[in-house]
């Protein structure tokens, strides 16, 4: 199993540009999450999904959108990138109670 | 969601036992306690999970008192490679879709 994979690993965006962060898991988990982590801080939940076709907002959803058309994929869309969205983005999936498996992260720099 | 409180940082030396305590006063009946470890530039990694009393695996032990309002992660004989940020999470089953508040964690620095 590859686990949770994320692409790209690193990206530089200009203010106002858009992009999609990809996340794929091969563990057949229903629950998937997107977090952002600013330097020296903990993880903040952006969006989550409890299954294909079902998504909901987390703590910091503004400026982001998600979709979940399949169990495996949970892409995160950034529209009109802003410097405040400079961060490291982690995708995770979950099996049983509170055991989340994280991807390697995407480092995003908005200039 | 249950809020957790952990020390911001801790220092230790190689070979010592390290205990990190997490407070979670408003833990719910169906909540589990889970600890994650995060190295720089990596995603968090599951360490251990428990509901009550004591849980032990190959890397750590988790002590949970009867009232479950706190928990202690114990790392035996730490090495330099245990330097990382440790997060305590409290969450239940599917009642809140597994949403968790990570907080800022405890930065453990192991010195030679």
XYZ file of C-alpha atoms in Angstrom:
223
model
C 0.000 0.000 0.000
C 1.229 3.481 -0.858
C -0.943 4.928 1.918
C -1.760 8.599 1.435
C -0.043 10.380 -1.431
C -0.036 14.094 -2.157
C 1.011 16.112 -5.185
C 2.749 18.413 -5.763
C 5.396 18.439 -3.041
C 6.104 22.122 -3.479
C 4.513 24.947 -5.421
C 4.938 28.673 -5.789
C 1.827 30.641 -6.713
C 1.326 34.254 -7.571
C -1.390 36.194 -5.775
C -4.719 35.597 -7.471
C -3.746 32.319 -9.121
C -5.622 29.087 -8.494
C -4.468 25.523 -8.042
C -5.584 22.082 -6.942
C -3.736 20.040 -4.361
C -4.172 16.351 -5.024
C -4.659 13.682 -2.364
C -5.142 9.963 -2.935
C -5.396 7.073 -0.487
C -5.403 3.368 -1.292
C -6.646 2.065 2.069
C -10.356 2.298 1.256
C -10.937 4.726 4.124
C -14.208 6.616 4.190
C -12.943 9.568 6.221
C -10.505 12.042 4.710
C -9.217 15.396 5.926
C -7.299 18.438 4.781
C -5.171 20.377 7.265
C -2.882 23.345 7.010
C 0.095 23.908 9.242
C 1.742 27.284 9.586
C 5.356 27.471 10.849
C 5.670 26.501 14.514
C 1.965 25.882 14.852
C -0.342 22.910 15.102
C -2.589 21.604 12.356
C -5.849 23.338 11.541
C -8.661 21.463 9.841
C -9.771 22.988 6.525
C -12.305 20.485 5.179
C -13.217 16.897 5.757
C -15.241 14.159 4.081
C -17.065 11.180 5.537
C -17.455 9.440 2.206
C -17.790 9.914 -1.524
C -20.096 12.825 -2.277
C -20.107 14.152 1.304
C -17.902 17.011 2.470
C -18.063 19.598 5.233
C -16.151 22.593 6.555
C -13.556 22.480 9.285
C -12.055 25.325 11.312
C -10.536 27.381 8.458
C -12.426 26.736 5.191
C -12.399 30.254 3.720
C -10.548 30.441 0.405
C -10.722 26.700 -0.208
C -13.040 24.188 -1.810
C -13.090 20.411 -1.933
C -14.825 17.597 -3.748
C -15.036 13.872 -3.146
C -16.222 12.007 -6.216
C -14.480 8.739 -5.284
C -13.396 7.041 -2.067
C -9.740 7.342 -3.085
C -9.439 11.005 -4.066
C -9.980 14.194 -2.083
C -8.611 17.233 -3.959
C -8.330 20.660 -2.349
C -8.913 23.684 -4.554
C -7.432 27.098 -3.833
C -9.170 29.938 -5.615
C -7.561 33.380 -5.830
C -4.454 32.535 -3.825
C -3.438 34.994 -1.102
C -0.175 35.313 0.898
C -2.094 34.152 3.996
C -2.452 30.758 2.327
C 1.301 30.191 2.417
C 1.530 27.050 4.512
C 2.134 23.315 4.477
C -0.952 21.316 3.572
C -1.507 17.801 4.848
C -4.099 15.323 3.701
C -5.105 12.442 5.965
C -7.439 9.482 5.946
C -8.873 7.536 8.870
C -9.818 3.972 9.591
C -11.004 3.148 13.096
C -11.382 5.571 15.918
C -9.067 8.544 15.641
C -6.215 6.807 13.839
C -5.349 9.131 11.015
C -2.788 8.407 8.335
C -1.094 11.452 6.884
C 0.430 12.189 3.529
C 3.865 13.784 3.126
C 2.448 17.274 2.683
C 2.459 20.000 0.048
C 4.465 23.128 0.735
C 2.796 26.163 -0.811
C 4.298 29.605 -1.167
C 2.108 32.482 -2.372
C 3.973 35.556 -3.534
C -14.739 18.709 20.491
C -12.688 18.161 23.618
C -9.973 20.734 24.147
C -6.536 19.522 25.177
C -3.718 21.255 27.028
C -0.088 20.165 26.806
C 3.227 21.718 27.822
C 4.711 23.737 24.993
C 8.170 22.199 25.276
C 10.247 19.679 27.184
C 13.934 18.832 27.273
C 15.478 15.483 28.061
C 18.713 13.537 27.694
C 19.381 10.338 25.840
C 18.489 7.228 27.800
C 15.997 8.953 30.089
C 12.287 8.232 30.344
C 10.076 11.092 29.184
C 6.517 11.641 30.362
C 4.279 14.132 28.551
C 0.956 14.891 30.187
C -2.155 16.103 28.390
C -5.199 17.591 30.120
C -8.647 17.035 28.632
C -11.187 17.983 31.267
C -14.251 17.852 29.004
C -13.588 14.442 27.515
C -16.787 12.682 26.468
C -17.795 9.156 27.342
C -17.104 7.774 23.870
C -13.849 9.701 23.296
C -10.541 7.960 22.782
C -7.142 9.501 23.465
C -4.612 9.350 20.674
C -1.026 10.580 20.464
C 0.814 11.538 17.307
C 4.466 12.303 16.617
C 5.611 14.797 14.005
C 9.107 15.310 12.652
C 10.021 18.461 10.722
C 8.737 18.489 7.146
C 6.648 15.354 7.698
C 3.038 14.606 8.463
C 2.062 13.446 11.959
C 2.428 9.742 12.687
C 0.241 7.666 15.000
C 2.006 6.535 18.179
C -0.555 5.105 20.544
C -4.235 5.172 21.435
C -6.199 4.302 24.534
C -9.550 4.581 26.255
C -8.755 3.872 29.903
C -6.081 2.450 32.217
C -2.801 1.612 30.501
C -1.840 0.794 26.961
C 1.618 -0.258 25.847
C 3.107 -0.895 22.443
C 6.606 -1.250 21.071
C 7.379 2.475 21.199
C 5.407 3.989 24.092
C 2.995 3.598 26.962
C -0.146 5.566 27.613
C -1.468 6.012 31.133
C -5.061 7.126 31.637
C -6.454 7.627 35.165
C -9.932 6.524 36.118
C -11.511 9.966 35.610
C -9.929 10.182 32.122
C -9.440 13.950 32.480
C -5.774 13.625 31.661
C -3.372 11.194 30.054
C 0.386 10.676 30.072
C 2.490 9.541 27.166
C 5.595 7.735 28.372
C 8.614 7.275 26.115
C 11.161 4.876 27.621
C 14.877 5.525 27.139
C 14.610 8.281 24.564
C 17.207 8.803 21.873
C 18.118 11.799 19.734
C 15.729 10.533 17.067
C 12.784 11.030 19.430
C 13.190 14.796 19.092
C 9.844 15.799 17.597
C 6.517 17.459 18.298
C 3.988 15.294 20.137
C 0.250 15.919 19.843
C -2.494 14.663 22.114
C -5.915 14.295 20.510
C -9.226 13.449 22.075
C -12.012 12.260 19.840
C -14.815 9.830 19.602
C -16.018 7.485 16.979
C -18.142 8.674 14.095
C -20.291 11.043 16.131
C -18.251 14.042 15.085
C -16.858 12.580 11.856
C -13.532 12.119 13.571
C -12.803 15.811 13.622
C -9.996 16.689 15.977
C -8.279 19.746 17.292
C -4.548 19.219 17.174
C -3.411 22.173 19.229
C 0.217 23.252 19.151
C 1.649 20.068 20.668
C 4.698 19.530 22.867
C 8.115 20.011 21.350
C 10.441 17.417 22.853
C 14.157 18.025 22.498
C 16.468 15.148 23.374
C 20.045 16.129 24.098
C 23.139 13.924 23.983
